PDB file of C-alpha atoms in Angstrom:
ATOM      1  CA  UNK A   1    -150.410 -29.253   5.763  1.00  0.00           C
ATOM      2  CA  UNK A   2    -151.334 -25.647   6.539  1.00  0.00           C
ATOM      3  CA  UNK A   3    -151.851 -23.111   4.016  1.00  0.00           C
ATOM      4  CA  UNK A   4    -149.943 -20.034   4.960  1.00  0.00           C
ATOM      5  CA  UNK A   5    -151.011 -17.703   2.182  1.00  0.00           C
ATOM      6  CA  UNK A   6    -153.233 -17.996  -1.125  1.00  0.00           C
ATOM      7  CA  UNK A   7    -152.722 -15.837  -4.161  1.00  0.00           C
ATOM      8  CA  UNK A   8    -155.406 -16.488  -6.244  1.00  0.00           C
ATOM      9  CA  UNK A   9    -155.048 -20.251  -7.016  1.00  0.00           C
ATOM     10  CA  UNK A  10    -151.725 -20.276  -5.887  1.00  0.00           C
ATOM     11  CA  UNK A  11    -150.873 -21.219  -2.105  1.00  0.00           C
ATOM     12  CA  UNK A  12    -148.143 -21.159   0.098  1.00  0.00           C
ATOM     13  CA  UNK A  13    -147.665 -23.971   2.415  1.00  0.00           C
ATOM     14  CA  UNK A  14    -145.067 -26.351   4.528  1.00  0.00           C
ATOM     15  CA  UNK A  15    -145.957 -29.908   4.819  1.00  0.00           C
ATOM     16  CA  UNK A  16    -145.497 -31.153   8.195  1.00  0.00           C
ATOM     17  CA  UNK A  17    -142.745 -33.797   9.068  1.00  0.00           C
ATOM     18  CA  UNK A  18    -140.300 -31.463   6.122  1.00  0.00           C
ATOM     19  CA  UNK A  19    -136.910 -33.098   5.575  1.00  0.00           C
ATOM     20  CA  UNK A  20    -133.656 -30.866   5.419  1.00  0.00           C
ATOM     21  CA  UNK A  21    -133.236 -28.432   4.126  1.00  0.00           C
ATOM     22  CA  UNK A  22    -135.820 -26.121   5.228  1.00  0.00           C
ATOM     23  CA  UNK A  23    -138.338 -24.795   2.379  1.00  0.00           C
ATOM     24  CA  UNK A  24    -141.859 -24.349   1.961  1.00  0.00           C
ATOM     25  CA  UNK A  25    -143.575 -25.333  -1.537  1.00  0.00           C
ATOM     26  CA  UNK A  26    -145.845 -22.778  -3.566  1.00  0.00           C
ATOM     27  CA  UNK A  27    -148.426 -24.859  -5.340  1.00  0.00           C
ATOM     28  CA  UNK A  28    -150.299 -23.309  -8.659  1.00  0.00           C
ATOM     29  CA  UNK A  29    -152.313 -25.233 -10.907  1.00  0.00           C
ATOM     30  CA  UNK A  30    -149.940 -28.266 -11.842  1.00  0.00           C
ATOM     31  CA  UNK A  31    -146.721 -26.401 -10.800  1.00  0.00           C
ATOM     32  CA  UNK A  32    -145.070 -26.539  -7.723  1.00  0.00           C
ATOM     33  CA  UNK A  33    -141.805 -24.596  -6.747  1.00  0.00           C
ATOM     34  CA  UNK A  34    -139.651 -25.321  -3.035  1.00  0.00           C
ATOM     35  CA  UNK A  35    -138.819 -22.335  -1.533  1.00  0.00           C
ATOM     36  CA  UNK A  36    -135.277 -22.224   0.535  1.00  0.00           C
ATOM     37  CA  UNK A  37    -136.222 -20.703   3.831  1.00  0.00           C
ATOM     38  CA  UNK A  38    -132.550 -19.917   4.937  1.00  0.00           C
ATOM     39  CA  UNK A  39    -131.314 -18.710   1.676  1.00  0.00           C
ATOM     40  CA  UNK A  40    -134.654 -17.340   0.341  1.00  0.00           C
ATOM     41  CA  UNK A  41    -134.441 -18.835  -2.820  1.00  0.00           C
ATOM     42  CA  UNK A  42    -136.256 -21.072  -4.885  1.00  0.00           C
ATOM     43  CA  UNK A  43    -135.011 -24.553  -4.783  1.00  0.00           C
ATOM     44  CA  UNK A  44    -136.889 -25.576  -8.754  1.00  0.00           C
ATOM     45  CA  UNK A  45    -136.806 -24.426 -12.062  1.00  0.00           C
ATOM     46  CA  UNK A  46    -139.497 -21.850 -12.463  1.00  0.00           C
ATOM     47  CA  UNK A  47    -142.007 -23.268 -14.779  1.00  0.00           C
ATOM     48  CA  UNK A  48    -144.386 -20.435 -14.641  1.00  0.00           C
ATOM     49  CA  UNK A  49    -142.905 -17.500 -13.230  1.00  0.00           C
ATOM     50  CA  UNK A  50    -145.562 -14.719 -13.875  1.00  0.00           C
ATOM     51  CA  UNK A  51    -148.325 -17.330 -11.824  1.00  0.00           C
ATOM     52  CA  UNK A  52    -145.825 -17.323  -8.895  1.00  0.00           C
ATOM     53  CA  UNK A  53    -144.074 -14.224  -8.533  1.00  0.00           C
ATOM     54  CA  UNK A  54    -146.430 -12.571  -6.246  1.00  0.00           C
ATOM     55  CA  UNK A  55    -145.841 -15.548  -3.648  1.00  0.00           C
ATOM     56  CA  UNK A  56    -142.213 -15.956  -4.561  1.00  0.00           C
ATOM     57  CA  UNK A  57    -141.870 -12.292  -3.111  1.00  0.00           C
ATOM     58  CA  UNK A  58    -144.480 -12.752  -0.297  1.00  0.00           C
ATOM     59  CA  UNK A  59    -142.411 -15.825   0.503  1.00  0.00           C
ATOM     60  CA  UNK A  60    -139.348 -13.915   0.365  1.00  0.00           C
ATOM     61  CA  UNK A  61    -140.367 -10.773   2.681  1.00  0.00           C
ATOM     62  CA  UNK A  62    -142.227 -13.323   5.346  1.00  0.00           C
ATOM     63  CA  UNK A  63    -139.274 -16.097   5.797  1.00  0.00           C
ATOM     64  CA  UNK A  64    -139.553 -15.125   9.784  1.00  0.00           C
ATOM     65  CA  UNK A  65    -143.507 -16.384   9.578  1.00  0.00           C
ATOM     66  CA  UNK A  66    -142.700 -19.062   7.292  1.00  0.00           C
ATOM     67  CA  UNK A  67    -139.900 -20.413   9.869  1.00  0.00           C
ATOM     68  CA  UNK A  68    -141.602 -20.489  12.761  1.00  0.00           C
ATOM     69  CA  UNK A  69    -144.300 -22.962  11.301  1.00  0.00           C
ATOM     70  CA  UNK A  70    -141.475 -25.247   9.955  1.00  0.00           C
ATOM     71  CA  UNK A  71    -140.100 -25.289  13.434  1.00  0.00           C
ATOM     72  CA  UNK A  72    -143.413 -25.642  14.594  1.00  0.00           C
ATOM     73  CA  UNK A  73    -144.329 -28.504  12.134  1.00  0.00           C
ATOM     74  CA  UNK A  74    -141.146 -30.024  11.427  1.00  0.00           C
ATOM     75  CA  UNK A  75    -139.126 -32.848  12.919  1.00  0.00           C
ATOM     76  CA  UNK A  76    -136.443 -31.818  15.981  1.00  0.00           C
ATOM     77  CA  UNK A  77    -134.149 -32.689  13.696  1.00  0.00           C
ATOM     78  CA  UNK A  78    -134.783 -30.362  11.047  1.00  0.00           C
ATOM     79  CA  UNK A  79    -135.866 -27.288  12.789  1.00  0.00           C
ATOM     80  CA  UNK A  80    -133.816 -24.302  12.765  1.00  0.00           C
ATOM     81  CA  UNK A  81    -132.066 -23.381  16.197  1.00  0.00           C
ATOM     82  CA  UNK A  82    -132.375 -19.445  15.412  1.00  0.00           C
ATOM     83  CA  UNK A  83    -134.034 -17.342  13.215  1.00  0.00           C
ATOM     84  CA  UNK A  84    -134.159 -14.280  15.624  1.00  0.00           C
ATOM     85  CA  UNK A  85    -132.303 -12.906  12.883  1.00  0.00           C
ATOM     86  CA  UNK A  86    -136.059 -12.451  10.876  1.00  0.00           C
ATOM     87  CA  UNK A  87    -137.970 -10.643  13.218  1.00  0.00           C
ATOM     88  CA  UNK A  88    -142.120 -10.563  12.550  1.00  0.00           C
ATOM     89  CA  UNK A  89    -144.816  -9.395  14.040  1.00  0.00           C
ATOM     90  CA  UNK A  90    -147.085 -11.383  11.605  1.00  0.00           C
ATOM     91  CA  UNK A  91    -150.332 -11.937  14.101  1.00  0.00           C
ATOM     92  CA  UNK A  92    -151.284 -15.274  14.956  1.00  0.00           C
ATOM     93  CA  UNK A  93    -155.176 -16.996  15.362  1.00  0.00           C
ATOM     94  CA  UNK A  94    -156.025 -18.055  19.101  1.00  0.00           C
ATOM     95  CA  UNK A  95    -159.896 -18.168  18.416  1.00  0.00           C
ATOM     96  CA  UNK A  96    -162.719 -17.350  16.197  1.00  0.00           C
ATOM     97  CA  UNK A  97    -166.349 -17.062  16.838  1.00  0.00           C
ATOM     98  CA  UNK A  98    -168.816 -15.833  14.548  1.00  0.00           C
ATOM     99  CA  UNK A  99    -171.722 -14.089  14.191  1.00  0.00           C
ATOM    100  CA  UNK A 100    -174.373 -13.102  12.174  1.00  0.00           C
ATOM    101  CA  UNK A 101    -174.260 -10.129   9.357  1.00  0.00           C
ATOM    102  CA  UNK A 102    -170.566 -12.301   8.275  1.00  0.00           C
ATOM    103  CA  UNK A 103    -168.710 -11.148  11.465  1.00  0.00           C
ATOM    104  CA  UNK A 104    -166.209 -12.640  13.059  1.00  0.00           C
ATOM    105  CA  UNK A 105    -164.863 -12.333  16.846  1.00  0.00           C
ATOM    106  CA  UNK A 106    -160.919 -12.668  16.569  1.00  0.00           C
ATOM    107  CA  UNK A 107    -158.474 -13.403  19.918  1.00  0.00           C
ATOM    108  CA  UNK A 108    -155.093 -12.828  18.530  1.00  0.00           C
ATOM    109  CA  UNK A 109    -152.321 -14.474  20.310  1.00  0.00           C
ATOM    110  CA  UNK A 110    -150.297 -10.847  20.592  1.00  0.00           C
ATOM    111  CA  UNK A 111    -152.658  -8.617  19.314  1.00  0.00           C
ATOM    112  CA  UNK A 112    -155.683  -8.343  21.482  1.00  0.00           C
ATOM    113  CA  UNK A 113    -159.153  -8.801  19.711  1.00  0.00           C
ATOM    114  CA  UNK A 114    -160.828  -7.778  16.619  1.00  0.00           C
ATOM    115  CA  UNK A 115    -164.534  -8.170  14.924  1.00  0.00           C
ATOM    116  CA  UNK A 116    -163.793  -7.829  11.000  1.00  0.00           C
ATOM    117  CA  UNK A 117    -167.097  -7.452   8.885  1.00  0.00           C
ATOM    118  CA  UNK A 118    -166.413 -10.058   5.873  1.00  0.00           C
ATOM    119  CA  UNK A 119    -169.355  -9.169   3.887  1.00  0.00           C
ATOM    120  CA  UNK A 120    -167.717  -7.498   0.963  1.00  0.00           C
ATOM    121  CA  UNK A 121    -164.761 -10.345   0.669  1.00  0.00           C
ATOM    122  CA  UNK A 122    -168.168 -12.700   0.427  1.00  0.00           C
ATOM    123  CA  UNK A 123    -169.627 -10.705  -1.852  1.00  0.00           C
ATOM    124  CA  UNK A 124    -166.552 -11.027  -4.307  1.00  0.00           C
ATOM    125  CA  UNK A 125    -167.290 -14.609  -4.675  1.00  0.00           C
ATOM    126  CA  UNK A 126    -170.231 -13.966  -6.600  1.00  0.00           C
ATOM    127  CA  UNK A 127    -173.350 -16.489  -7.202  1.00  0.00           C
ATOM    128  CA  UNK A 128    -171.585 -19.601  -9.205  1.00  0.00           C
ATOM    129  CA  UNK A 129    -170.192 -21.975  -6.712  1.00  0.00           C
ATOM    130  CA  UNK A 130    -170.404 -20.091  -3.469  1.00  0.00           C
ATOM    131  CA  UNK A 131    -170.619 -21.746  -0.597  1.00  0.00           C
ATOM    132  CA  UNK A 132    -171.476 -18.942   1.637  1.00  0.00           C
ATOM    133  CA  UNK A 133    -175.291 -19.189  -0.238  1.00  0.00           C
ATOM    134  CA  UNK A 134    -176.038 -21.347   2.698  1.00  0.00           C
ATOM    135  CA  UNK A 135    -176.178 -19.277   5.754  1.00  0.00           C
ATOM    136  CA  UNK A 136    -175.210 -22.363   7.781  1.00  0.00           C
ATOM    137  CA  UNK A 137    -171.347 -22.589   6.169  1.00  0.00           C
ATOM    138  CA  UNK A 138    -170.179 -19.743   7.448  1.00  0.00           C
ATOM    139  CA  UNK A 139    -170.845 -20.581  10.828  1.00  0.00           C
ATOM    140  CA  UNK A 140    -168.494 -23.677  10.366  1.00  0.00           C
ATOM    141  CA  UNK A 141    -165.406 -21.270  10.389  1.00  0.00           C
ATOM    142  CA  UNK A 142    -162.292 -22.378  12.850  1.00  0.00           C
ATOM    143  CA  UNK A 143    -158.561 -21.527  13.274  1.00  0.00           C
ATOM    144  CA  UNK A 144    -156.856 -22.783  10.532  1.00  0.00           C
ATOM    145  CA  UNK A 145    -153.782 -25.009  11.022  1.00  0.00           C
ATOM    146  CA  UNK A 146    -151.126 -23.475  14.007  1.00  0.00           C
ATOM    147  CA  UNK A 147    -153.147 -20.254  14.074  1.00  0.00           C
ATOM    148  CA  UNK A 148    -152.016 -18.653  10.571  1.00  0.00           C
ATOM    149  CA  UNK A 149    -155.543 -18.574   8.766  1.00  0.00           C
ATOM    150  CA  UNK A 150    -159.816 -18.878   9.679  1.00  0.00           C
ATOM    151  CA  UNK A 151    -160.830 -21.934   7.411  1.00  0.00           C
ATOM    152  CA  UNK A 152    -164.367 -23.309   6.658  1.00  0.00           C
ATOM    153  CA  UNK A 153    -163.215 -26.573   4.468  1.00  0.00           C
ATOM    154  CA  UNK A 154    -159.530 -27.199   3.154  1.00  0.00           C
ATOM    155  CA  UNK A 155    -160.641 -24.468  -0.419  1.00  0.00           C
ATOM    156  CA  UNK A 156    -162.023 -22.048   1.730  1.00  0.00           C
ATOM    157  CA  UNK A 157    -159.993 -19.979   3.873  1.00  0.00           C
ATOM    158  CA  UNK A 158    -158.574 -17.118   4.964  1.00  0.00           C
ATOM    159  CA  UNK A 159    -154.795 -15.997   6.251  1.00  0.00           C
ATOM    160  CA  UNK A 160    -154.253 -14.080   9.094  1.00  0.00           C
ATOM    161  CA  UNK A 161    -152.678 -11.085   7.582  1.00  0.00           C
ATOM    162  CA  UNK A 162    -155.325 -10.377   5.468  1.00  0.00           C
ATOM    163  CA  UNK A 163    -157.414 -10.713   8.374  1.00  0.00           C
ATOM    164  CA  UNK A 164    -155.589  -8.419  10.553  1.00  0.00           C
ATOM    165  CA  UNK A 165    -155.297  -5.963   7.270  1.00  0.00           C
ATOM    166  CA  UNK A 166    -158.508  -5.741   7.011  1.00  0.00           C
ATOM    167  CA  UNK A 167    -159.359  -5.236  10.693  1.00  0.00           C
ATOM    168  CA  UNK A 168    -157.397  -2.162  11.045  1.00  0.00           C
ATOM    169  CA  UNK A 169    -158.205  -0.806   7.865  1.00  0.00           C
ATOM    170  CA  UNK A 170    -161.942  -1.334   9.617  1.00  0.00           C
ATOM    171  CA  UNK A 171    -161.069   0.025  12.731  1.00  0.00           C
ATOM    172  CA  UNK A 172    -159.936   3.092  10.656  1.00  0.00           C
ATOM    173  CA  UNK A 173    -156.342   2.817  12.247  1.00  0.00           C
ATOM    174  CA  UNK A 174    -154.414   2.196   8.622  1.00  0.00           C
ATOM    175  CA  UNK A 175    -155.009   3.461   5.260  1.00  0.00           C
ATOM    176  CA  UNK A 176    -155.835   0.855   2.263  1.00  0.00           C
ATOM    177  CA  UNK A 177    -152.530   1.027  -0.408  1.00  0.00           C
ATOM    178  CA  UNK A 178    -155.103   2.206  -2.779  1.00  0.00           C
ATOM    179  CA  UNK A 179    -156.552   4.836  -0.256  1.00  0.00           C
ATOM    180  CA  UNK A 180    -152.740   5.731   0.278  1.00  0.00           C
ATOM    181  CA  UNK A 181    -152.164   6.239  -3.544  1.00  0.00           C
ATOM    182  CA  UNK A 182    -155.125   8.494  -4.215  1.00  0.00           C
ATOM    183  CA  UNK A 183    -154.209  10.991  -1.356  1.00  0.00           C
ATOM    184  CA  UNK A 184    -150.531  11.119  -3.063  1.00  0.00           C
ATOM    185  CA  UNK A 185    -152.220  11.908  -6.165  1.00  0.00           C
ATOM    186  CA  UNK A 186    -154.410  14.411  -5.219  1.00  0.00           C
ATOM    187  CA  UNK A 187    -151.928  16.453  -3.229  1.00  0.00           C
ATOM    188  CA  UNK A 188    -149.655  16.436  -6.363  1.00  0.00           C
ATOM    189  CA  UNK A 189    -146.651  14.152  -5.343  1.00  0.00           C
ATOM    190  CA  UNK A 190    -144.238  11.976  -6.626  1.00  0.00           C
ATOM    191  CA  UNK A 191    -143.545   9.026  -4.268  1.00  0.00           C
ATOM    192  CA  UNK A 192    -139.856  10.878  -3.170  1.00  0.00           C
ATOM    193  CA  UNK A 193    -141.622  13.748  -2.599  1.00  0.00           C
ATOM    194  CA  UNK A 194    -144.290  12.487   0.145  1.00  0.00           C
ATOM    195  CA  UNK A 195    -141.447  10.278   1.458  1.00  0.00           C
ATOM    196  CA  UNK A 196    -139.753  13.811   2.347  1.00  0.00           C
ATOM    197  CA  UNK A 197    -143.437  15.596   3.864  1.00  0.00           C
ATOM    198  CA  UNK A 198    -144.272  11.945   5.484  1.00  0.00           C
ATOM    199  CA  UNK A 199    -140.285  11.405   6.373  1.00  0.00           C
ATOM    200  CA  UNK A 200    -140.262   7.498   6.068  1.00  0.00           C
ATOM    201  CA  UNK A 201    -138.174   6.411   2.691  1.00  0.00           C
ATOM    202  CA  UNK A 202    -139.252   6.893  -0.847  1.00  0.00           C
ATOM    203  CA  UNK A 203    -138.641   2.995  -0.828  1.00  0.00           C
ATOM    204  CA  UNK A 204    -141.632   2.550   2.067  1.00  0.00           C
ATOM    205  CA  UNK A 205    -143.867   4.724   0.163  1.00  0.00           C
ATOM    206  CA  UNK A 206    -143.259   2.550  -2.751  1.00  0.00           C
ATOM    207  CA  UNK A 207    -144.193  -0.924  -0.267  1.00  0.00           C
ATOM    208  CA  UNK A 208    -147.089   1.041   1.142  1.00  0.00           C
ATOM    209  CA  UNK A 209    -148.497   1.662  -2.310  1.00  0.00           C
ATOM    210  CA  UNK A 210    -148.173  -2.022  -3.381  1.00  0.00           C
ATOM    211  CA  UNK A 211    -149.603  -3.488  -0.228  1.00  0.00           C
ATOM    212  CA  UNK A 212    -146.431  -5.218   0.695  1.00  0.00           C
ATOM    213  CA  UNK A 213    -146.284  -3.004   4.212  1.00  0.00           C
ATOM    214  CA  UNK A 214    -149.738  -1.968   6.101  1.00  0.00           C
ATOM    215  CA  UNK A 215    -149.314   1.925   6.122  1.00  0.00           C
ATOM    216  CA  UNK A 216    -149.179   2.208  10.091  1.00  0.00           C
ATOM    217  CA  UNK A 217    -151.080   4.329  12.211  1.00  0.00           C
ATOM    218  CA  UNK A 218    -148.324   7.023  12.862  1.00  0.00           C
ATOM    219  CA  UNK A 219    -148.460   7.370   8.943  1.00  0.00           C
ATOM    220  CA  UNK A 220    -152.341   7.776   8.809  1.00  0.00           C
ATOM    221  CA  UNK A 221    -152.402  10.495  11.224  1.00  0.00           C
ATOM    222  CA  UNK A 222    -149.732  12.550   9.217  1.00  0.00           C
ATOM    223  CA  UNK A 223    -151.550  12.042   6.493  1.00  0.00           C
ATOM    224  CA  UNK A 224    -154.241  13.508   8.119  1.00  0.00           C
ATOM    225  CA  UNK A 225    -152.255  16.495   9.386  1.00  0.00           C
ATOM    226  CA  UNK A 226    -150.706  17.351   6.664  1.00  0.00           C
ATOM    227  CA  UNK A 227    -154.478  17.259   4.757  1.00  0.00           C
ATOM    228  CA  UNK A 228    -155.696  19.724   8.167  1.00  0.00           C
ATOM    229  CA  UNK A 229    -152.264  22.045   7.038  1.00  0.00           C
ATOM    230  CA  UNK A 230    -153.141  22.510   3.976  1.00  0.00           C
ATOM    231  CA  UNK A 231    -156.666  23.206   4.858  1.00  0.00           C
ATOM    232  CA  UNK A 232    -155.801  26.148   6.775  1.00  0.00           C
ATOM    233  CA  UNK A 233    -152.813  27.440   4.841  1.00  0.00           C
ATOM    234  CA  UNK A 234    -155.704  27.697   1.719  1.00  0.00           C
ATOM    235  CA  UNK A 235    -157.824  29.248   4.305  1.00  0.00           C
TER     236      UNK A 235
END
């Protein structure tokens, strides 16, 4: 059963061999809630809403990723003939190799290579119960199930968004939502009003802010022409 996405203690994930209709289930502690993939809605009573919103809408906004591991996963039968419809460019795992200093080698399927420095997600683990205090675990990392996470046992992984997030954000080509925010802030403007100096939609600003879209490189660099404007207009 691969794990798609985690939130905390709550996970995404399709079980393989799925019966009609399509859905993936988002597991919490003692709660679990189907998720329709071709109607993007939740197929159970909502027991705990607050502990599953975050993946409810993750679940929602990735339905092309989500779909092409049920038809990946998923008996003939079941799989869904076209889903063109919910295009993605979500990156998937080919290889991993790492190294020492918590680096990892990645060989994306569409998107080239990265090496992603993982010692600060480590780090947030703390000393009680983590496994990474043995210098040998981390070198037991692999591709997680059909490419969509790094794993080192079935509780310890990784998915591949978060991976590629943080690889660009690395590789200085995207701008962390909370990097994003602060240079709002300290030019002065409202989200509608960098949505007009930017000119993407007040509603992308909003995603960019939240984390829900990676603030792409086009972005970055008028960011950073707009901060090399101002510069000189103060001049």
């Amino acid at each position: 059963m691969p794990t798609i996405k985690r939130f905390g203690n709550v996970r995404v994930c399709i079980y393989p061999r799925g019966h009609s209709p399509p859905h993936a289930h988002i597991e919490g502690p003692g709660v679990t809630v189907r998720f329709g993939l071709t109607d993007s809605a939740p197929m159970d009573e909502l027991v705990c809403p607050a502990q599953m919103d975050e993946a409810l809408q993750w679940a929602e906004d990735n339905r092309a990723q989500l779909l092409a591991v049920w038809n990946a996963i998923c008996p003939q039968q079941c799989a869904i003939k076209d889903f063109a419809m919910f295009s993605t460019s979500q990156p998937n795992l080919l290889a991993v190799t790492p190294s020492e200093g918590y680096l990892l080698h990645l060989h994306w399927r569409d998107h080239g290579e990265d090496r992603v420095d993982l010692s600060s997600w480590i780090a947030r683990w703390g000393s009680l119960d983590n496994p990474f205090q043995d210098p040998s675990f981390f070198a037991t990392v692999q591709v997680g199930e059909y490419g969509w996470s790094v794993a080192w046992s079935e509780e310890v992984e990784m998915d591949t968004e978060h991976l590629y997030r943080l690889a660009r954000y690395q590789a200085k080509e995207s701008l962390e939502p909370e990097t994003f925010r602060a240079w709002r802030e300290r030019h002065g403007m409202s989200q509608l009003g960098v949505a007009q100096v930017l000119g993407i939609s007040d509603m992308m600003v909003q995603y960019y802010e939240e984390g829900r879209q990676m603030v792409s490189k086009t972005v970055m660099l008028a960011c950073k022409g707009y901060d090399a404007l101002q510069k000189e207009q103060a001049a």
